[in-house]
Coordinates of C-alpha atoms and ligand atoms in Angstrom, one line a residue:
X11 CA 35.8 -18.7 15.0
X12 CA 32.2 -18.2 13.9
X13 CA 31.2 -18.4 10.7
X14 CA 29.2 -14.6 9.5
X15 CA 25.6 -15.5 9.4
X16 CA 23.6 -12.3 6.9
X17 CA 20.1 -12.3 5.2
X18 CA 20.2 -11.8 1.5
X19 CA 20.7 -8.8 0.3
X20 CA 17.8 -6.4 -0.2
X21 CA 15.8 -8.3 2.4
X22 CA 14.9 -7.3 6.3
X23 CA 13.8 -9.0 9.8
X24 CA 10.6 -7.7 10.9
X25 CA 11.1 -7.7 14.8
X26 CA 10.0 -7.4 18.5
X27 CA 10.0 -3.6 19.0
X28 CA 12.9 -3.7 21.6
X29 CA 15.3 -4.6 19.0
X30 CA 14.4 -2.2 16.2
X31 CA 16.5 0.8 15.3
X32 CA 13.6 1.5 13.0
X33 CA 10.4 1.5 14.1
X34 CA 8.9 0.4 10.6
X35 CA 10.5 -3.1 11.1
X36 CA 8.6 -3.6 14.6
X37 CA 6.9 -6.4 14.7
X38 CA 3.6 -4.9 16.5
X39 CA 3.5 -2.1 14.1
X40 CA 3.0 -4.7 11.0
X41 CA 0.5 -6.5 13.1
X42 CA -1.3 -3.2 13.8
X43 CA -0.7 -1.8 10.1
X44 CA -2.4 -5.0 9.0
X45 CA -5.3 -5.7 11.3
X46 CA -6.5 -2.0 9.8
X47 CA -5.6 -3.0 6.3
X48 CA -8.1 -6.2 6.7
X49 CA -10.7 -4.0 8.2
X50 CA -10.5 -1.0 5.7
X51 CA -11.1 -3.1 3.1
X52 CA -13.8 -5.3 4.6
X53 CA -15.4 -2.4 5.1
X54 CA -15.7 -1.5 1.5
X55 CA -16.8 -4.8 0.6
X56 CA -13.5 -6.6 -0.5
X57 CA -12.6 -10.5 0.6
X58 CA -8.9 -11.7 0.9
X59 CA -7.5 -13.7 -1.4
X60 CA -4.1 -15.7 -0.6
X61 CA -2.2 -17.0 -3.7
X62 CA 0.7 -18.9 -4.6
X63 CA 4.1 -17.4 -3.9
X64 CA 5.4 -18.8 -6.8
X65 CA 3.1 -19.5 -10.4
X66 CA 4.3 -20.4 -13.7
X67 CA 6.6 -17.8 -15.4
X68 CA 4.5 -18.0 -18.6
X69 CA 1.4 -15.9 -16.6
X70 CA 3.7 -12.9 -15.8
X71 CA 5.4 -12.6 -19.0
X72 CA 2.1 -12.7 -20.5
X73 CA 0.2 -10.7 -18.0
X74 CA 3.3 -7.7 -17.6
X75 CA 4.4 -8.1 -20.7
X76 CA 7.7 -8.8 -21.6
X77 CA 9.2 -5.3 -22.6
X78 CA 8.3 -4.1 -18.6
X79 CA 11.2 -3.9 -15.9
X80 CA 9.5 -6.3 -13.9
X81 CA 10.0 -9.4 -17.0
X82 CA 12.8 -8.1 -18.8
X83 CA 15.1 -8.0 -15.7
X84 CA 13.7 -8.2 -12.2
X85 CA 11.9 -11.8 -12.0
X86 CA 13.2 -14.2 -9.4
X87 CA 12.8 -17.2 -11.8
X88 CA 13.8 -20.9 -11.9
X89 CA 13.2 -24.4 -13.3
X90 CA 11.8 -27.0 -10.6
X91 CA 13.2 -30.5 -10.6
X92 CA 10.8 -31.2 -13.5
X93 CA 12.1 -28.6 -15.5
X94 CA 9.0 -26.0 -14.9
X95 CA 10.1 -22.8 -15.3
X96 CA 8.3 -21.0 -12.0
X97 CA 8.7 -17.1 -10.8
X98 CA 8.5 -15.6 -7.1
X99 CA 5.7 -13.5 -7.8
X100 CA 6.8 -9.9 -8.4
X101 CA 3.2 -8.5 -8.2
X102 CA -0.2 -9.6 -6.8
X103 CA -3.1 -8.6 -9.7
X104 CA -1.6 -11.5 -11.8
X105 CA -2.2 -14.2 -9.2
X106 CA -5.4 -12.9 -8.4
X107 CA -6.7 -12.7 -11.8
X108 CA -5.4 -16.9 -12.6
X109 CA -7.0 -17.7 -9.2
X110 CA -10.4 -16.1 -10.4
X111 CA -10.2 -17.8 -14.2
X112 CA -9.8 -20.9 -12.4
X113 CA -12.2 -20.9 -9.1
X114 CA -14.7 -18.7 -10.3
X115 CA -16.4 -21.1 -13.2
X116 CA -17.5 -20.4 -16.3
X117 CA -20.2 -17.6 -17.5
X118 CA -23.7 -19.6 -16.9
X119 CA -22.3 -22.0 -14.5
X120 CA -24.6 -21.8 -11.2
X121 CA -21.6 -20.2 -8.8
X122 CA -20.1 -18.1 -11.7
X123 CA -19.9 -14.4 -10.3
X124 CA -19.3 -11.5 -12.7
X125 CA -18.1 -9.3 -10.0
X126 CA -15.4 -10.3 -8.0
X127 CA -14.1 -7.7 -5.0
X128 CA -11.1 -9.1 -3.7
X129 CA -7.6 -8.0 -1.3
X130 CA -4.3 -9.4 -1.1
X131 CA -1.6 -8.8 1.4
X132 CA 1.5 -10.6 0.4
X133 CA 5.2 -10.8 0.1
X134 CA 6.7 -10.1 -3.6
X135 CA 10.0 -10.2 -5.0
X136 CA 11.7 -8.5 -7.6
X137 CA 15.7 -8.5 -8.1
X138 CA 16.3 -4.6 -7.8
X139 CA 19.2 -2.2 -6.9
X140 CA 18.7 -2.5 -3.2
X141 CA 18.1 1.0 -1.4
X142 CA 15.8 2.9 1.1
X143 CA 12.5 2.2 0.4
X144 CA 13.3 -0.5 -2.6
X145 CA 14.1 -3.8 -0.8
X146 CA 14.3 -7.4 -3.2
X147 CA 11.3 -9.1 -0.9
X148 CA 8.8 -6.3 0.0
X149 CA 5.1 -6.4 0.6
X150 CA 2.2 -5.0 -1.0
X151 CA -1.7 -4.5 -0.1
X152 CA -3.4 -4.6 -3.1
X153 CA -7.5 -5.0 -4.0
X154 CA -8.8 -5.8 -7.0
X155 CA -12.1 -5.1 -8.5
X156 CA -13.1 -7.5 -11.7
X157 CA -16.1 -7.0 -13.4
X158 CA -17.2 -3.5 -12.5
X159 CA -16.7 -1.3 -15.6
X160 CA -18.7 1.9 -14.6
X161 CA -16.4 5.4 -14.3
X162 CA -17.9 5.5 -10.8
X163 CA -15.8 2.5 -9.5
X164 CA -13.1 4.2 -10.8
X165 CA -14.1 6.9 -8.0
X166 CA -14.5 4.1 -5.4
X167 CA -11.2 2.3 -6.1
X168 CA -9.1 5.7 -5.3
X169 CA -11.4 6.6 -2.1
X170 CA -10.2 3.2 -0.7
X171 CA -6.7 3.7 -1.6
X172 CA -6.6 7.0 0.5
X173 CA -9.1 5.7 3.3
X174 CA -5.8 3.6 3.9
X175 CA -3.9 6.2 4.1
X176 CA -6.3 7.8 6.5
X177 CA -7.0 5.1 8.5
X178 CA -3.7 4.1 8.8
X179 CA -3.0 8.6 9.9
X180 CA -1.2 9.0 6.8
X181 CA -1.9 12.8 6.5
X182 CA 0.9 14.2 4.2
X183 CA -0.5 12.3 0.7
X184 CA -1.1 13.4 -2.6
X185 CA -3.2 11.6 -5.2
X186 CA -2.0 12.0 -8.5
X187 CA -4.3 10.6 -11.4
X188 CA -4.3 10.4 -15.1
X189 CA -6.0 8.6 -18.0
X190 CA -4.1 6.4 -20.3
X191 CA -7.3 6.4 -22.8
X192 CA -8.9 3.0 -24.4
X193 CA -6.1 0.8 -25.8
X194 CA -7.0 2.4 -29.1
X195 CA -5.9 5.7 -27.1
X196 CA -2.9 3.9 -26.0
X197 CA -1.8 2.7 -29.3
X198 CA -1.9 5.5 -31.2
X199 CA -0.4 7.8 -28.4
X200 CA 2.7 5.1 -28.1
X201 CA 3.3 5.8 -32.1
X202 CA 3.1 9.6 -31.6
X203 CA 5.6 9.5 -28.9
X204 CA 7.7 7.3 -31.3
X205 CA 7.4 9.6 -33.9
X206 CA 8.2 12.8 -31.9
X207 CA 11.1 11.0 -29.7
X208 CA 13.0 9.1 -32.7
X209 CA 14.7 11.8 -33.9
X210 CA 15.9 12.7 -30.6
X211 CA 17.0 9.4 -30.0
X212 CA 21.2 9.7 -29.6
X213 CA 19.8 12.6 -26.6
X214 CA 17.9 10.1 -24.7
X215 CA 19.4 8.1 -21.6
X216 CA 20.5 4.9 -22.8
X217 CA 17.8 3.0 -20.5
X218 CA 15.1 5.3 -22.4
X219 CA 16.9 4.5 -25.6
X220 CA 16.0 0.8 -24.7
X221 CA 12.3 1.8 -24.0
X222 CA 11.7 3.7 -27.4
X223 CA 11.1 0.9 -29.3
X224 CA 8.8 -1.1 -26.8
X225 CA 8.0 0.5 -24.6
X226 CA 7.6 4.5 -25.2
X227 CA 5.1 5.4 -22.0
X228 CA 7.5 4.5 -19.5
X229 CA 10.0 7.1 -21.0
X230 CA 7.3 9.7 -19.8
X231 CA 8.3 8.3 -15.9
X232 CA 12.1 8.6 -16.6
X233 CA 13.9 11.0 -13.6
X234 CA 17.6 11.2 -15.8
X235 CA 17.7 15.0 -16.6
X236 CA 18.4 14.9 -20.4
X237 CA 14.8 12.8 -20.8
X238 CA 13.2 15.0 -18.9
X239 CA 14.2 18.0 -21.2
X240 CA 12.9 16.0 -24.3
X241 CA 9.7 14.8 -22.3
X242 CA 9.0 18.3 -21.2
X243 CA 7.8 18.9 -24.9
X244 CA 6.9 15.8 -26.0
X245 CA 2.5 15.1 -26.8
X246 CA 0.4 14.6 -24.5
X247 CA -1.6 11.3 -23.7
X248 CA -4.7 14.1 -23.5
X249 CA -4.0 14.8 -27.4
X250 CA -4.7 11.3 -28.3
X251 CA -7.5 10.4 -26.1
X252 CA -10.9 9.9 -27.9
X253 CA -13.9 11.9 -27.2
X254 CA -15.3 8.9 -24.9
X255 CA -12.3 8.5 -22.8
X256 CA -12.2 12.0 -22.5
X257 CA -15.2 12.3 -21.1
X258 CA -15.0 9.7 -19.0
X259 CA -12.0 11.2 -17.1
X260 CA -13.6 14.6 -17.0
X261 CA -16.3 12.6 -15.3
X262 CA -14.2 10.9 -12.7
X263 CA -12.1 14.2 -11.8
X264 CA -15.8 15.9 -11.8
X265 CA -17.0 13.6 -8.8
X266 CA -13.3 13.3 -7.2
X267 CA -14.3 17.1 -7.1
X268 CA -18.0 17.0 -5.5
X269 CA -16.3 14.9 -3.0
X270 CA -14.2 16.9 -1.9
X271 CA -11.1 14.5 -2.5
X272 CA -8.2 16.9 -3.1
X273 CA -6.2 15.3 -6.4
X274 CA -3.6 16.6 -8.8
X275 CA -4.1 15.5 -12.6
X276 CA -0.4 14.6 -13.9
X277 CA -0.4 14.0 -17.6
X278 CA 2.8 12.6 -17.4
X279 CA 1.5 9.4 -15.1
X280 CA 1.7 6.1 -16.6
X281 CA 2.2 3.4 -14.5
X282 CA 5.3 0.9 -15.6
X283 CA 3.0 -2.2 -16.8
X284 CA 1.7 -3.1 -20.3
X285 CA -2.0 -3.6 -19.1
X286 CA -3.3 -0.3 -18.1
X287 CA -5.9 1.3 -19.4
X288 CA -8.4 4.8 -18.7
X289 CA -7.4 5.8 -14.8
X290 CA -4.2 5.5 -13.8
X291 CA -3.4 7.0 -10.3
X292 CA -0.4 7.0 -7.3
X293 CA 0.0 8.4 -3.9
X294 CA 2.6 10.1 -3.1
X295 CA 4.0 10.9 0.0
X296 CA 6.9 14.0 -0.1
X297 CA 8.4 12.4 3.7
X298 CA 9.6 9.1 1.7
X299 CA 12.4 10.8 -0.1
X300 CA 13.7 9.2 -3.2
X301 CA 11.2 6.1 -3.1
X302 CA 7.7 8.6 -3.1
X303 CA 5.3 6.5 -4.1
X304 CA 3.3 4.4 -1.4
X305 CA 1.0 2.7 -3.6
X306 CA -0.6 3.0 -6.8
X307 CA -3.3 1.7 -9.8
X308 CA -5.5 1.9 -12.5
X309 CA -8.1 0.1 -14.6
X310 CA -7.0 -3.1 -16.6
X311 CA -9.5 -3.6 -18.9
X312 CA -7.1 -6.1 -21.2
X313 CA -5.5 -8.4 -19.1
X314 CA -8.0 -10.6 -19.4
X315 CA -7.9 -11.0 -23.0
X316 CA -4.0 -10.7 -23.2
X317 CA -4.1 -13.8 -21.0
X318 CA -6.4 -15.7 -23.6
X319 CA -9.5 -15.2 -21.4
X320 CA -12.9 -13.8 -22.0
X321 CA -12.2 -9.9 -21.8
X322 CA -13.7 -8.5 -18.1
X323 CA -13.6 -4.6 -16.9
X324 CA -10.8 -4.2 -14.0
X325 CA -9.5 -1.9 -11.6
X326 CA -6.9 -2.0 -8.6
X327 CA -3.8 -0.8 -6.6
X328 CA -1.5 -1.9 -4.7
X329 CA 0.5 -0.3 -1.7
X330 CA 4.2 -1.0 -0.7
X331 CA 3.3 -1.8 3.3
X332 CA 7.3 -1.1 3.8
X333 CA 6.5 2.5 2.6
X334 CA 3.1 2.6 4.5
X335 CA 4.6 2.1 8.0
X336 CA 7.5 4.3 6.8
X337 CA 5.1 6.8 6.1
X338 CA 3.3 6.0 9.7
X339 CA 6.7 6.7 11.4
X340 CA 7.0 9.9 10.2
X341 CA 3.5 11.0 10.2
X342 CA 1.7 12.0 13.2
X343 CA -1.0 9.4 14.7
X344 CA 1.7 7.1 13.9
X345 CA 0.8 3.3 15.0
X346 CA 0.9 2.8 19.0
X347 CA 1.5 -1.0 20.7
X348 CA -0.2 -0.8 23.6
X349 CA -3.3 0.8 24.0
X350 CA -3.5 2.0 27.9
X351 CA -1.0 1.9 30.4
X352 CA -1.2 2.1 34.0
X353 CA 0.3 4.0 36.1
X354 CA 0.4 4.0 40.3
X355 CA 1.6 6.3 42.4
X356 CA 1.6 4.2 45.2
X357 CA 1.6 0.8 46.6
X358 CA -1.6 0.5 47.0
X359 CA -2.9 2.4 43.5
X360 CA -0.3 0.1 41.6
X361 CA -2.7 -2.5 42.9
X362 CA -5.8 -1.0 42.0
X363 CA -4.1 -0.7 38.6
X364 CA -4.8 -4.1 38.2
X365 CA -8.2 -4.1 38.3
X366 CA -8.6 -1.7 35.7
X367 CA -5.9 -3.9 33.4
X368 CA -8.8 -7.1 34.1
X369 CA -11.3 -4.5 32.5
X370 CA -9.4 -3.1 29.6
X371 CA -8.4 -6.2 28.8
X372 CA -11.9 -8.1 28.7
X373 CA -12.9 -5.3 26.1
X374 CA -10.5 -6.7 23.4
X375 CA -7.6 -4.0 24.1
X376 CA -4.2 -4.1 25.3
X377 CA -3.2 -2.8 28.7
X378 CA 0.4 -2.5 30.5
X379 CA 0.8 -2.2 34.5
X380 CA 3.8 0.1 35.5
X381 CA 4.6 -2.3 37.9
X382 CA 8.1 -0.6 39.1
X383 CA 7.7 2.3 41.4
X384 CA 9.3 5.1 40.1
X385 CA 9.0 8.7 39.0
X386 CA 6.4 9.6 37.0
X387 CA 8.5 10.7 34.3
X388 CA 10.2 7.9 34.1
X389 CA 7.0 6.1 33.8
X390 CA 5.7 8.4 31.3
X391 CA 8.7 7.7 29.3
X392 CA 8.1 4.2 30.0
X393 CA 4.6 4.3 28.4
X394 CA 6.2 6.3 25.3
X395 CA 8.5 3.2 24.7
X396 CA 5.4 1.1 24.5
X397 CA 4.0 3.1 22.3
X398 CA 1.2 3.6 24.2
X399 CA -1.6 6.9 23.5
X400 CA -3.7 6.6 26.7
X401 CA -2.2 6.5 29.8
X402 CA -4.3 6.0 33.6
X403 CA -2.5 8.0 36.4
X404 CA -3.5 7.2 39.6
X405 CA -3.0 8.5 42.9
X406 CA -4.4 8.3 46.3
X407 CA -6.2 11.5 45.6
X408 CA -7.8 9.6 42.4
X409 CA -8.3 6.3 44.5
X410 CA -10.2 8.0 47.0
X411 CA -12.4 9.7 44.1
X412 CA -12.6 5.9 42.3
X413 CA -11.4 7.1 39.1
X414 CA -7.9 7.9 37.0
X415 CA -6.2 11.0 35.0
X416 CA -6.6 9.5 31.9
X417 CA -4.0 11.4 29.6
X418 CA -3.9 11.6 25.3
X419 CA -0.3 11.2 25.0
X420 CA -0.2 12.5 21.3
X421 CA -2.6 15.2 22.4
X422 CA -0.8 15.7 25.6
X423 CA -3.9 16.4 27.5
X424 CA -5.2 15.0 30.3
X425 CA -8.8 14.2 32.2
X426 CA -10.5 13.0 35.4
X427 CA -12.1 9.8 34.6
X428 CA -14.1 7.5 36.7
X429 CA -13.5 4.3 36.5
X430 CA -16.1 2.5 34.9
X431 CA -16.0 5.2 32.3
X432 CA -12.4 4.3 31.0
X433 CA -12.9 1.4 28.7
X434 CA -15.5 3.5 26.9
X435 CA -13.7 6.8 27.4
X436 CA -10.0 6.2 25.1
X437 CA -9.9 6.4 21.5
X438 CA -10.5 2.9 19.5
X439 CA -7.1 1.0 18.7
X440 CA -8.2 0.8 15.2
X441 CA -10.6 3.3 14.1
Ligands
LIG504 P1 4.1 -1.3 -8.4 O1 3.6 -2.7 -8.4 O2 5.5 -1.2 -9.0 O3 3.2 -0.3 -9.0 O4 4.3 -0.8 -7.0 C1 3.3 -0.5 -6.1 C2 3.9 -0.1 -4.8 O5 4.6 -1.2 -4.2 C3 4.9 1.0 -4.8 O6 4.2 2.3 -4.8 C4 5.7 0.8 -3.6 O7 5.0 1.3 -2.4 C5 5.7 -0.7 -3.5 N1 7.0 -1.3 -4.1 C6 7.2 -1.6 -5.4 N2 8.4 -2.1 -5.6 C7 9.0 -2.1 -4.3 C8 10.2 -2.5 -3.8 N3 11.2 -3.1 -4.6 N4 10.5 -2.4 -2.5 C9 9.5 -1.9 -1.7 N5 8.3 -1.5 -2.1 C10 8.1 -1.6 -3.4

């Protein structure tokens, strides 16, 4: 009898589309999702950076800190034959910040850079209770921006994050941002929190019990109802911020607002990691259920110190791509695999499909002949499978006018168009 072959739990197969139940695993819709991540964030200015998988343990216990989720009980981590102590990474700024310290030279060397604008897209791993949306190996997008310290990149950072979204026609996304003050701010809020939630202490959740001591903040992103109660009266970070941060924020959420980029302020935001500092933000996305949040950031301005390094300014996010393409699925615009297919009517047009196919496909797209003859239904349905958005229809009546119906199939609408117009005439793959 054969033995049961499974992956490890909390994992997935990303797959040819024929074989997926869920459309998120598709192999052409990752392909797809990432050829726009790369040009999105080209397009702002950002290279890729490609990093270990693995690094020394030390960097994230230092970098997360040691009272975060992510150290305390999540690391994949083990000891190489030479007794290193090495972790899968769990997240990508860490990585990307060692890589810099050690490409990037010293201040006053001749290639030294003080800015740095850089992208990851990568797999990570963290040991976590398996579920939808929350998967052991998972992927994230992330950029990071070192050395730019001005409010206004703040402002940039969060306009790429939801020009993914956009790009990727994510419509149904919130962005939800807060400030977490100067560490100053951050220290003296954490003591306040103590002092107001100590006394509560026996009403707490036990995990939140746990966090009082180390790590107060992340009680404030607790979802167990008798936390809630407490935190729903608890101070705010705003109480605690000085007159600098303050104003800082209000600038930020002043310029969020003169362009037009629609935002919620939520006080209680805090990220779970020890190194944020000022803007904190996530987007949310209410079709994801339980697991909301498709990505998220903020500003970093201490990592570099807490990792023994000259202090830098920092700012970046990272998105789940698993919840991106989830998020694509559901949305409308989602992803499509094929970018025309070609319909005949007859014999002869299935023929002169062809043609048009050479043409489409010597202008970089993707293009599909409906070779079988068969209803059109049936071939429209056929074109759905492939996920395809433009579809050529032709018929003797369009041979004899040398053109096509060239039909939206998300827009379900439908044209005349001459042949040497088509190429030209459909929507862009990737906008
Ligand atoms: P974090 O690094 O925890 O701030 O997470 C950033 C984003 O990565 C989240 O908003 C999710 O989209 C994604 N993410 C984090 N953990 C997981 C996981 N275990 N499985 C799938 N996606 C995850």
């Amino acid at each position: 009898m054969s033995q049961r072959l499974a992956r490890p739990k909390g994992t997935f197969d990303i797959l040819p589309e024929s074989w997926c139940g869920e459309p998120w695993k598709s192999s052409a819709l990752w392909r797809y999702t990432e050829q726009i991540l790369h040009r999105v964030a080209e397009r702002f200015g950002f290279d890729e950076i490609r990093t270990p998988i693995f690094e020394s343990t030390d960097l994230f216990q230092r970098g997360v800190g040691p009272s975060s989720d992510i150290v305390s009980k999540e690391m994949y981590t083990f000891g190489d034959r030479s007794q290193r102590s090495l972790t899968l990474r769990p997240e990508g700024t860490l990585g990307a910040v060692r890589a810099i310290v050690e490409n990037g030279g010293e201040a006053g060397d001749p290639n030294y850079r003080n800015e740095h604008r850089l992208y990851y897209m990568e797999s990570m791993f963290r040991y976590e209770r398996p579920q939808a949306g929350r998967y052991r190996q998972f992927h994230q997008f992330g950029v990071e921006a070192v050395g730019l310290k001005a409010w206004q990149s703040d402002v940039e950072i969060v306009d790429l994050a939801l020009n993914i979204c956009k790009s990727l026609g994510i419509e149904d996304v919130q962005l939800q941002i807060n400030t977490l003050g100067s560490s100053e701010d951050r220290l003296r809020y954490k003591g306040a929190l103590q002092d107001y939630l100590t006394p509560h202490k026996g009403l707490l959740s036990e995990v939140s019990q746990r966090r009082l001591r180390e790590n107060p903040l992340r009680i404030l992103d607790s979802k167990e109802p008798q936390d809630r109660e407490l935190i729903l009266n608890a101070p705010t970070v705003e109480d605690h911020l000085s007159a600098v941060s303050k104003e800082r924020f209000a600038k930020i959420v002043q310029l969020l607002q003169r362009l037009a980029i629609p935002h919620v302020i939520n006080p209680q935001l805090v990220r779970g990691l020890d190194y944020y500092s000022h803007t904190v933000f996530e987007l949310v996305s209410a079709s994801l259920g339980a697991q909301s949040s498709l990505g998220g950031g903020g500003r970093y301005d201490d990592l570099f110190e807490m990792l023994g390094q000259k202090a830098r300014p920092a700012i970046g996010f990272g998105f789940g791509l698993e919840r991106l393409m989830q998020a694509m699925q559901k949305g409308a615009g989602a992803a499509k695999g094929c970018d025309l297919y070609l319909i005949g009517l007859s014999d002869e047009a299935i023929c002169a499909q062809f043609f048009l196919a050479q043409q489409v496909r010597g202008a970089g797209r993707s293009a599909i002949v409906h070779t079988e003859s068969s209803k059109l239904q049936k071939a429209l349905q056929a074109a759905n499978s492939c996920g395809a958005r433009w579809v050529a229809i032709a018929g003797d009546q369009e041979l004899r006018k040398e053109g096509v119906q060239l039909r939206d199939m998300v827009l379900r609408k439908e044209r005349f168009c001459p042949i040497d117009q088509v190429v030209s005439s459909f929507g862009l793959r990737c906008d």
